[in-house]
PDB file of C-alpha atoms in Angstrom:
ATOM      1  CA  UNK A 138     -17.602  35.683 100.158  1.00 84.00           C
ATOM      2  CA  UNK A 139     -18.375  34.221  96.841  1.00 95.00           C
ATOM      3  CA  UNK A 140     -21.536  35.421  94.114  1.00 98.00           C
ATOM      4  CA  UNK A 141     -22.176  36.420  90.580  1.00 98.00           C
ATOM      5  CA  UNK A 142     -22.269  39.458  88.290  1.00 98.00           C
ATOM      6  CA  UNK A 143     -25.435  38.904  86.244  1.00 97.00           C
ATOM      7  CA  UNK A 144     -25.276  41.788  84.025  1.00 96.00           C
ATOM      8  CA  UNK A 145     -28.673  41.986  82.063  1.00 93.00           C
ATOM      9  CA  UNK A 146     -28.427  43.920  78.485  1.00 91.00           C
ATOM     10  CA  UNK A 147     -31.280  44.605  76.324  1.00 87.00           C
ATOM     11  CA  UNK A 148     -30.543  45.765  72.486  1.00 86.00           C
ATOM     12  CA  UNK A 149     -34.551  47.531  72.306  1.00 78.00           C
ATOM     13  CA  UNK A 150     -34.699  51.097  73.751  1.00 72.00           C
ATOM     14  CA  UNK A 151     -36.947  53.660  73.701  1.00 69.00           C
ATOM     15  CA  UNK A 152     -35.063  56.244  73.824  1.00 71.00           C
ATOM     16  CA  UNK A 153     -31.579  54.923  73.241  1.00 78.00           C
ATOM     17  CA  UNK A 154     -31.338  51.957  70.488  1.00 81.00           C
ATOM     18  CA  UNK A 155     -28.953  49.852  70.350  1.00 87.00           C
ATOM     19  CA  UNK A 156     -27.750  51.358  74.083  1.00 89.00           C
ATOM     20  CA  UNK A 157     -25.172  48.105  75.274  1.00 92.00           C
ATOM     21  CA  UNK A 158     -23.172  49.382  72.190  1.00 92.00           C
ATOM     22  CA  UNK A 159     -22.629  52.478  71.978  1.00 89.00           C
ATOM     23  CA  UNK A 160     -19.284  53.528  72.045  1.00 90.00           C
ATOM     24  CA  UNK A 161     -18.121  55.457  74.723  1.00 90.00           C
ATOM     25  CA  UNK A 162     -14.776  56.862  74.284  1.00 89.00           C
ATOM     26  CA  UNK A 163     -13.577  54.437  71.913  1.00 91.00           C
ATOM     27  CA  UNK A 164     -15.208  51.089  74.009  1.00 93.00           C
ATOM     28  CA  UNK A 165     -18.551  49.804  73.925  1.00 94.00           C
ATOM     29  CA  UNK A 166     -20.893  50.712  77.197  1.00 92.00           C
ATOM     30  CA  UNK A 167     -21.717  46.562  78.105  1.00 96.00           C
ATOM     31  CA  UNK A 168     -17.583  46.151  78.220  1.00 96.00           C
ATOM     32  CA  UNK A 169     -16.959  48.942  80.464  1.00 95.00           C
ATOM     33  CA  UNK A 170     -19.793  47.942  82.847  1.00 96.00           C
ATOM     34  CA  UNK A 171     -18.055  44.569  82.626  1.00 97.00           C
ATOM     35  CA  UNK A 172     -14.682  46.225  82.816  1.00 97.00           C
ATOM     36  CA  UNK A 173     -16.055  47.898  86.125  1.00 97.00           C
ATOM     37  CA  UNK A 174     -17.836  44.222  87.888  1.00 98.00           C
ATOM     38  CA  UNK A 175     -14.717  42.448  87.627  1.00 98.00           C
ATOM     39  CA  UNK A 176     -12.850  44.689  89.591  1.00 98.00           C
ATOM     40  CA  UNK A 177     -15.442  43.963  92.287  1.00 98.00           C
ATOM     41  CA  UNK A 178     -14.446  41.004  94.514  1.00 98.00           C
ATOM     42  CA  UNK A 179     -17.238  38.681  91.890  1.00 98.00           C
ATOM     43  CA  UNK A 180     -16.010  35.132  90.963  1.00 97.00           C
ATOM     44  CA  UNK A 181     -17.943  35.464  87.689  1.00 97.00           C
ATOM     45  CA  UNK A 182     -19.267  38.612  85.642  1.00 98.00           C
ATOM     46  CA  UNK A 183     -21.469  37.245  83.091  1.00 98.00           C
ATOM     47  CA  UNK A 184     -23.817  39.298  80.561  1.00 97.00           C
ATOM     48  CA  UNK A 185     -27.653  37.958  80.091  1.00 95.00           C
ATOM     49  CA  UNK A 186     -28.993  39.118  76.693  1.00 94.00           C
ATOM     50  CA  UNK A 187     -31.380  37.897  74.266  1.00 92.00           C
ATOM     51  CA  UNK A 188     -29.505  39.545  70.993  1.00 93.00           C
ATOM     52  CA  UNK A 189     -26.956  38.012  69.042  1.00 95.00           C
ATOM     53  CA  UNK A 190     -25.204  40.928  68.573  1.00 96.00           C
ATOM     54  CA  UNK A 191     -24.491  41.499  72.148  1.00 96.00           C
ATOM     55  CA  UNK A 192     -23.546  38.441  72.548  1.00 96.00           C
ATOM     56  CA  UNK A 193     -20.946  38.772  69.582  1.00 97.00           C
ATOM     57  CA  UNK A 194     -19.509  42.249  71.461  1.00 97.00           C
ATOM     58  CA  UNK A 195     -19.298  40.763  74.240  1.00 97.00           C
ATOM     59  CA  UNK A 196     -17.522  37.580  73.222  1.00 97.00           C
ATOM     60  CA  UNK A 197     -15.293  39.959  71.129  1.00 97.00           C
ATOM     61  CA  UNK A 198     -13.957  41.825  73.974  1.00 96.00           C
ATOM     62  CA  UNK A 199     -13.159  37.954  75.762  1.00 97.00           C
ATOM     63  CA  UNK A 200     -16.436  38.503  78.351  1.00 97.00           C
ATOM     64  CA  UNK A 201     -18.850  35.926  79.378  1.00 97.00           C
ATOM     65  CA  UNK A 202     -22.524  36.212  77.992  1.00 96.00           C
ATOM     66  CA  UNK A 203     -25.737  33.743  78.387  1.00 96.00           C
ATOM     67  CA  UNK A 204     -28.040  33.618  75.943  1.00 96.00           C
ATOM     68  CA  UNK A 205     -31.995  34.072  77.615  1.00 95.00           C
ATOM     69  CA  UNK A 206     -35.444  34.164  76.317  1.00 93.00           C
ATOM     70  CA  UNK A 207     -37.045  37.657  75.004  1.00 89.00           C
ATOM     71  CA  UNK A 208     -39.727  37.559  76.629  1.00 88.00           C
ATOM     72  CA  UNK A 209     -39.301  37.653  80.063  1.00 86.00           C
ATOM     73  CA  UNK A 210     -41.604  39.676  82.028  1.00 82.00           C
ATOM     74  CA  UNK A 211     -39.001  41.587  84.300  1.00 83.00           C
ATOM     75  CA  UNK A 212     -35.689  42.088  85.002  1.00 83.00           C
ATOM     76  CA  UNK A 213     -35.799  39.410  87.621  1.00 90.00           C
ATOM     77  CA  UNK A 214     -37.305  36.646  86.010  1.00 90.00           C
ATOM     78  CA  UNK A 215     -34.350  37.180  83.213  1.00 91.00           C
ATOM     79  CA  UNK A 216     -32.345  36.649  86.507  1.00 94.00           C
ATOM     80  CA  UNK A 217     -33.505  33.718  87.386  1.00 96.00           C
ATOM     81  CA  UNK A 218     -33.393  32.156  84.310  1.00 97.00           C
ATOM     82  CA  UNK A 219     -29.636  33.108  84.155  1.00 96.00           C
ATOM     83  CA  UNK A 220     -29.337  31.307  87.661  1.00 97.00           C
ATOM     84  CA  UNK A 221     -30.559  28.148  86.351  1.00 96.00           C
ATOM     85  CA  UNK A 222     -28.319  28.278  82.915  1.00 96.00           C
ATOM     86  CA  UNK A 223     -25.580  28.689  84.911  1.00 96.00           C
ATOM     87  CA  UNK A 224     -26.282  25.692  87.394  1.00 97.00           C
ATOM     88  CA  UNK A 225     -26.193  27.728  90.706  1.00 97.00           C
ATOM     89  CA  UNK A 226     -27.920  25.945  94.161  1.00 97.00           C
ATOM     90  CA  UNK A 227     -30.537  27.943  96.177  1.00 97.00           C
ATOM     91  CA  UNK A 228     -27.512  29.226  98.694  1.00 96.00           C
ATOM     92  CA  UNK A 229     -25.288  31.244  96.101  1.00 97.00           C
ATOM     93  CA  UNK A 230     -25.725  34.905  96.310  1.00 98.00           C
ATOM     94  CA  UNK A 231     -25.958  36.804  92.593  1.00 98.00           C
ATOM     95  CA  UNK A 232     -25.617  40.392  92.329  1.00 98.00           C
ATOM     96  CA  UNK A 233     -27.695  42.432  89.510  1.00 97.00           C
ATOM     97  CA  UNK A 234     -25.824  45.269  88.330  1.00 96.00           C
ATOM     98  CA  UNK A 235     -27.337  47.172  85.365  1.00 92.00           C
ATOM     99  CA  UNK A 236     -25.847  47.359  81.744  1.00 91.00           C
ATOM    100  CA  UNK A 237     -26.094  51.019  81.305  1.00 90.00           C
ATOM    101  CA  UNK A 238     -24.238  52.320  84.157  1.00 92.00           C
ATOM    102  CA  UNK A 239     -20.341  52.275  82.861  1.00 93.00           C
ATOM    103  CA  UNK A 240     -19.678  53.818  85.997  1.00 93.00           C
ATOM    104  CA  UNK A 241     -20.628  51.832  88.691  1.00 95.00           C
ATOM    105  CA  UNK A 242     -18.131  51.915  91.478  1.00 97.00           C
ATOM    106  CA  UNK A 243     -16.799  47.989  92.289  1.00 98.00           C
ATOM    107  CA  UNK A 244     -17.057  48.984  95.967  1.00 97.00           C
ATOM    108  CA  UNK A 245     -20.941  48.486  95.906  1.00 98.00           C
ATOM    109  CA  UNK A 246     -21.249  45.946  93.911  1.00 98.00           C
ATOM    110  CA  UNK A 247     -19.013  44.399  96.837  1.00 98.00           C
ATOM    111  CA  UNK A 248     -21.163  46.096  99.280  1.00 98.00           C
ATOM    112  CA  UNK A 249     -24.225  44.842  98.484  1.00 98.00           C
ATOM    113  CA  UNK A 250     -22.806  41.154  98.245  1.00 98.00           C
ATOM    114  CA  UNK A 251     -21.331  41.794 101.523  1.00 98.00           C
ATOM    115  CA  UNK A 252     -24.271  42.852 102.792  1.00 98.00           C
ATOM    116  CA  UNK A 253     -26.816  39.638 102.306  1.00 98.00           C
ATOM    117  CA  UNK A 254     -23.548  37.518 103.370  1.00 97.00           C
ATOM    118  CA  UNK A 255     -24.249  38.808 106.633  1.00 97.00           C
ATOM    119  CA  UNK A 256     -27.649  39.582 107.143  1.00 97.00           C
ATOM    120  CA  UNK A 257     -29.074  36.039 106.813  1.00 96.00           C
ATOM    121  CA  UNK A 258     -32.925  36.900 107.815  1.00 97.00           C
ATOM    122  CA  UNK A 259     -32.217  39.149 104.195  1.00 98.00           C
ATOM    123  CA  UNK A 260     -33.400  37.341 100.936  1.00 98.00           C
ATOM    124  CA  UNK A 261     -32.209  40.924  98.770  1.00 98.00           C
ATOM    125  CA  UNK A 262     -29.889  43.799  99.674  1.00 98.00           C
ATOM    126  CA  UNK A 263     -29.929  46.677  98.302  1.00 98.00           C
ATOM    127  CA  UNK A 264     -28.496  50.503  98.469  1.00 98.00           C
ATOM    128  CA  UNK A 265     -29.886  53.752  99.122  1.00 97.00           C
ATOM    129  CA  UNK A 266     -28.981  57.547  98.977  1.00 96.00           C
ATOM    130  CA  UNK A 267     -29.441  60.623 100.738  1.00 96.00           C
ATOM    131  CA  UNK A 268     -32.408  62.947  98.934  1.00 96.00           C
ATOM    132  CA  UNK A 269     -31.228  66.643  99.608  1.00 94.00           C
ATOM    133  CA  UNK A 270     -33.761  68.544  96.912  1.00 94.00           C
ATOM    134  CA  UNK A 271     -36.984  68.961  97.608  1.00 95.00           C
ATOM    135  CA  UNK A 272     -37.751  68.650  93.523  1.00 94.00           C
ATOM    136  CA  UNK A 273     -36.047  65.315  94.066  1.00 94.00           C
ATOM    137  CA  UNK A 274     -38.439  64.284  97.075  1.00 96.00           C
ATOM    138  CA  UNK A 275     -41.428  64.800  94.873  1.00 96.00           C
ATOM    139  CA  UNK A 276     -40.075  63.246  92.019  1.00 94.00           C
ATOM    140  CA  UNK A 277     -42.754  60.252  91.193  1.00 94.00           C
ATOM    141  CA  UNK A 278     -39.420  58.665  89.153  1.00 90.00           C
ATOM    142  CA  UNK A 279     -37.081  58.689  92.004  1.00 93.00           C
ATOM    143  CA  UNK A 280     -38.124  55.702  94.497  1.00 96.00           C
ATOM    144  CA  UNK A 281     -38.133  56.702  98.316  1.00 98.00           C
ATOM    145  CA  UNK A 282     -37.853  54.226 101.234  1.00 98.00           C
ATOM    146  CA  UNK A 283     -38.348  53.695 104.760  1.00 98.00           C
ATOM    147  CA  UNK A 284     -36.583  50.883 106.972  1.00 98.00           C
ATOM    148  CA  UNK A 285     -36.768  49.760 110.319  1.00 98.00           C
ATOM    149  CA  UNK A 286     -34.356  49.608 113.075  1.00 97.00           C
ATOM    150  CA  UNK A 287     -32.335  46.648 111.838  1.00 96.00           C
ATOM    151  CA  UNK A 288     -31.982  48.537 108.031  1.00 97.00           C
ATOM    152  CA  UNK A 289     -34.593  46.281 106.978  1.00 98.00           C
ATOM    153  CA  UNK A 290     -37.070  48.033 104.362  1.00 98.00           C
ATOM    154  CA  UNK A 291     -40.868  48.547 105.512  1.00 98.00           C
ATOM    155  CA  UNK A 292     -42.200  50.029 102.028  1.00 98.00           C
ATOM    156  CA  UNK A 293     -40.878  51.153  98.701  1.00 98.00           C
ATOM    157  CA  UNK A 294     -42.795  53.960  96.736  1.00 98.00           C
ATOM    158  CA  UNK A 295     -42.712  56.656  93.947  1.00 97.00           C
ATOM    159  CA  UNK A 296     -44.486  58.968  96.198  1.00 98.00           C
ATOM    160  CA  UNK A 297     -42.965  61.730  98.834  1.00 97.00           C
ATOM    161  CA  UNK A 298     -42.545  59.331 102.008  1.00 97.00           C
ATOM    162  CA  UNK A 299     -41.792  60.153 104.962  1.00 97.00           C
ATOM    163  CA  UNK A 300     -44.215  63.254 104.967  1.00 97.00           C
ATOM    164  CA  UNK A 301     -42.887  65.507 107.911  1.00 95.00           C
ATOM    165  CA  UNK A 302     -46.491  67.043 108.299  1.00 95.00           C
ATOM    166  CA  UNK A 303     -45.388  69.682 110.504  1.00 94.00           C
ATOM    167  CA  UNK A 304     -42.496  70.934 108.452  1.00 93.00           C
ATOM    168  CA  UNK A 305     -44.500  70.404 104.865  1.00 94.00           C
ATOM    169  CA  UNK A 306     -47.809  72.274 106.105  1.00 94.00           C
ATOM    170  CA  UNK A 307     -45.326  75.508 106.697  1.00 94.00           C
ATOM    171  CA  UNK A 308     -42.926  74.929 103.107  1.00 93.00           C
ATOM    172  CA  UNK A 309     -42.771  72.408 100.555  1.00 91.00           C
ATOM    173  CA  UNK A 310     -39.669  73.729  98.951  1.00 92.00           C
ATOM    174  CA  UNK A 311     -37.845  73.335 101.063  1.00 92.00           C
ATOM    175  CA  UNK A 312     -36.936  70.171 102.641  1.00 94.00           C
ATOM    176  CA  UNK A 313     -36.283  69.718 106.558  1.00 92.00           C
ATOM    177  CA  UNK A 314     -32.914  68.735 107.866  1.00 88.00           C
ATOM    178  CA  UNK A 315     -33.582  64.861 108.199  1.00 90.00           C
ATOM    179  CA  UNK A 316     -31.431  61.627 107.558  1.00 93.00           C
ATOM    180  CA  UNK A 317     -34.677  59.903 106.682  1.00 96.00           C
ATOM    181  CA  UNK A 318     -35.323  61.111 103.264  1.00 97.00           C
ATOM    182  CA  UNK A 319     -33.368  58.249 100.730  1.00 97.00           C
ATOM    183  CA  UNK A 320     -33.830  57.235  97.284  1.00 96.00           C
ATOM    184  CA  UNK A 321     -32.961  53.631  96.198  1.00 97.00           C
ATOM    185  CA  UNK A 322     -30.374  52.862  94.065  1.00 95.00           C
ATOM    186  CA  UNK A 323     -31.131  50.028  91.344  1.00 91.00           C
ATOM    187  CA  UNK A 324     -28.561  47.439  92.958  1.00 95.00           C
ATOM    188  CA  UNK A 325     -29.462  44.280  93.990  1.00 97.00           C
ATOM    189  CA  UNK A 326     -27.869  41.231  95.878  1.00 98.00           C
ATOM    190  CA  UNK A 327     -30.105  37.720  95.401  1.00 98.00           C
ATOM    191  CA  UNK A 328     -30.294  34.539  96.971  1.00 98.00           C
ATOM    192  CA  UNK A 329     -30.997  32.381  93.759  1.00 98.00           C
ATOM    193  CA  UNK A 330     -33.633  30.485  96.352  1.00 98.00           C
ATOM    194  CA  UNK A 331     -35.258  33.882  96.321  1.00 98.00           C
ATOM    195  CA  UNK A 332     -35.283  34.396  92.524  1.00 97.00           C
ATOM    196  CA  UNK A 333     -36.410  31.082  92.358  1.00 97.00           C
ATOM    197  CA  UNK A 334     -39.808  31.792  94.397  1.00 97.00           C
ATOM    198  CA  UNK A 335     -40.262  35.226  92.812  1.00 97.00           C
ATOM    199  CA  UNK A 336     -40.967  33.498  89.260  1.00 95.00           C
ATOM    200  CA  UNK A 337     -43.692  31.559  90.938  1.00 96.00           C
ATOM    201  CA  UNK A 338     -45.568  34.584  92.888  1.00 96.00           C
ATOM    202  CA  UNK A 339     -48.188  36.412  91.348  1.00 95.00           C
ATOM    203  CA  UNK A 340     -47.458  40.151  90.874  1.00 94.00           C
ATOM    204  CA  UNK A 341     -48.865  41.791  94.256  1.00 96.00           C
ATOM    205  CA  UNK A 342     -51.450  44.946  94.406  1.00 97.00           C
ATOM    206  CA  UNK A 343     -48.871  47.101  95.559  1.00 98.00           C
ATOM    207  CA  UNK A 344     -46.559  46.105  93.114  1.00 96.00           C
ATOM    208  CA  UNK A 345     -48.821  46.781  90.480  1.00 95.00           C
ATOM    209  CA  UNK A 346     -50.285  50.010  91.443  1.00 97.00           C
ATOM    210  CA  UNK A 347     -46.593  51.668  92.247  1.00 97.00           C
ATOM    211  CA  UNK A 348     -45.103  49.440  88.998  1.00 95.00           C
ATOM    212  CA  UNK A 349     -42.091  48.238  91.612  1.00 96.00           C
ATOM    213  CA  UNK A 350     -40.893  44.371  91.421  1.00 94.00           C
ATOM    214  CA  UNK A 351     -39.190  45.018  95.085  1.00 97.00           C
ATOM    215  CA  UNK A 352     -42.642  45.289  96.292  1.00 97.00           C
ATOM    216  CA  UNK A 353     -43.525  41.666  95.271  1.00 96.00           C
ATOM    217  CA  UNK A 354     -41.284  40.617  97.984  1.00 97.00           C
ATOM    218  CA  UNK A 355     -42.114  42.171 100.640  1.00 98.00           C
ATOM    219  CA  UNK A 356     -45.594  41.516  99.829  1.00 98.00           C
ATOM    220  CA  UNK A 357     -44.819  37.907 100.481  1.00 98.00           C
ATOM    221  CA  UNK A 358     -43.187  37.959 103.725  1.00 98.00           C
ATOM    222  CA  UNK A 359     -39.585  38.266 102.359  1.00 98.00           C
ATOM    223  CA  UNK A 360     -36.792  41.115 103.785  1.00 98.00           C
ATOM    224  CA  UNK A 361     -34.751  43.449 101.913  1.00 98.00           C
ATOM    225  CA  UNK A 362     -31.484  44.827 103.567  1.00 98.00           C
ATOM    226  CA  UNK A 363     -30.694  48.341 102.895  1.00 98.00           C
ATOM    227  CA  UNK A 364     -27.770  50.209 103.652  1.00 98.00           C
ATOM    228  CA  UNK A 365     -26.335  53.824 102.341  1.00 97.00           C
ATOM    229  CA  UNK A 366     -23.530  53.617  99.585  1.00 97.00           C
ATOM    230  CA  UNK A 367     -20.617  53.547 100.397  1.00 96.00           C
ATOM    231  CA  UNK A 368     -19.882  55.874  97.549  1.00 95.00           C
ATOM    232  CA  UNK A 369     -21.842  57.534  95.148  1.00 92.00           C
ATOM    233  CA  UNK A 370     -23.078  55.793  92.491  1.00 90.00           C
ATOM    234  CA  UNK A 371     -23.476  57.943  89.314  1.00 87.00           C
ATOM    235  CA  UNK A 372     -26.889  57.523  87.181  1.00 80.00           C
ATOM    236  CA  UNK A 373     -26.871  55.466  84.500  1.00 82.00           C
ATOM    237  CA  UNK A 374     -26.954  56.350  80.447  1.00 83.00           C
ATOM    238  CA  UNK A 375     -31.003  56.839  79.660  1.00 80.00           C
ATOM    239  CA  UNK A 376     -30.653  59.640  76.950  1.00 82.00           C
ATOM    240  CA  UNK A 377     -28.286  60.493  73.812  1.00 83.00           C
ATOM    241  CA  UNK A 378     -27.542  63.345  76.328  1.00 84.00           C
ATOM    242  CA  UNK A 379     -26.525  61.334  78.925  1.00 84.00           C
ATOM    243  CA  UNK A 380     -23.916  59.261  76.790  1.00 83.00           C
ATOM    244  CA  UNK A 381     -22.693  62.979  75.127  1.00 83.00           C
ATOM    245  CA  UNK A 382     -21.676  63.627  78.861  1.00 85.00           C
ATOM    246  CA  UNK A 383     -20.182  60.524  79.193  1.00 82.00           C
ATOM    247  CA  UNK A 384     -18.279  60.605  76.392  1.00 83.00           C
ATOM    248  CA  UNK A 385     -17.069  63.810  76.988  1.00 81.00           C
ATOM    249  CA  UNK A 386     -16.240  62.923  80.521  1.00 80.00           C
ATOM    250  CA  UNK A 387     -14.574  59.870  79.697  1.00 82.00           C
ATOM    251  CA  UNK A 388     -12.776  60.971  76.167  1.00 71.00           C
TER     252      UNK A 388
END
């Protein structure tokens, strides 16, 4: 089993400038997300960023970066670019893991990769979790998801899905007893032949309406794998609160 770490880092923030860098316990956040890919089973981690002084960090602390354009549309198309700097062929497999989550465990990363290795009718694999609040259910920012039989995803969305009618017309604050109700978790495997149709798709209505790239490929007749972590995967740093608990955890 051989992929890629593509480890996207943005310097611009909304609410956290400047959040690759910040130090966290005496390291900067991009070098202990890169810290935690390479103990996955990845022949390459490499950082994608568009700011020099990323790229400097990251070079400091002897980790791989590629330099992309700033103005990439999404996430993926950054991706894909990546995938063509770094020569790979239609059949290699990349993995996306996210540059603000210093936690990430290496067993999904290996999980995931695992994962589209041996579902070959998958183009993406990704990971979900078990929703047990009933705040979290109707949480337009959390992303539910149904799949099929074979763990292949049917739909993506922000809203509550799937509505137990029965059990909802009697108590919404509850939420039934059901291994059906998941949230996704932002992890994805690639086949670079995949990221290299995506760039060439226009955005689909669904994708648009729910603002969810996933959507864009399943729109065009594409299959994402989904399977449940195999261990929980802690949320990433959003807020100056979130890295004070982080540092705190981790001083």
């Amino acid at each position: 089993m051989s992929f890629t770490v593509i480890i996207p880092a943005r310097f611009a923030s909304t609410r956290l400038p400047g959040k690759p860098l910040a130090d966290i316990a005496g390291k900067p956040m991009i070098q202990r997300v890169v810290e935690q890919a390479r103990m996955s089973e990845a022949k390459r981690v490499v950082v994608a960023t568009d700011d020099a002084r990323i790229a400097d960090v990251v070079q400091g602390f002897g980790g791989e970066f590629c330099m992309t354009r700033a103005d990439h549309v999404s996430g993926t198309d950054r991706l894909q670019e990546v995938g063509q700097l770094l020569g790979l062929t239609d059949a290699d497999i990349v993995v996306n893991v996210q540059g603000d989550e210093p936690l990430i465990p290496p067993a999904v990363i290996n999980q995931v990769a695992k994962n589209i290795f041996d579902n070959k009718d998958a183009s993406v694999a990704t990971l979900c979790e078990p929703i047990k609040r009933a705040e979290d259910f109707f949480n337009a920012n959390i992303v539910k998801l149904v799949t099929d039989q074979a763990g292949m995803a049917l739909y993506f969305s922000r809203a509550p899905m799937p509505w137990a009618r029965d059990a909802f017309a009697v108590d919404k604050v509850h939420l039934p007893v059901s291994d059906l109700f998941v949230r996704h978790i932002g992890i994805y495997a690639y086949r670079v032949s995949l990221l290299n149709a995506f760039v060439n798709w226009p955005q689909s209505p669904l994708e648009k309406l729910e603002s969810l790239e996933q959507l864009r490929v399943l729109h065009y007749g594409h299959r994402i794998h989904v399977a449940h972590a195999l261990e929980a995967v802690p949320g990433g740093v959003d807020t100056p609160d979130d890295l004070a608990r982080l540092c705190q955890l981790l001083g």
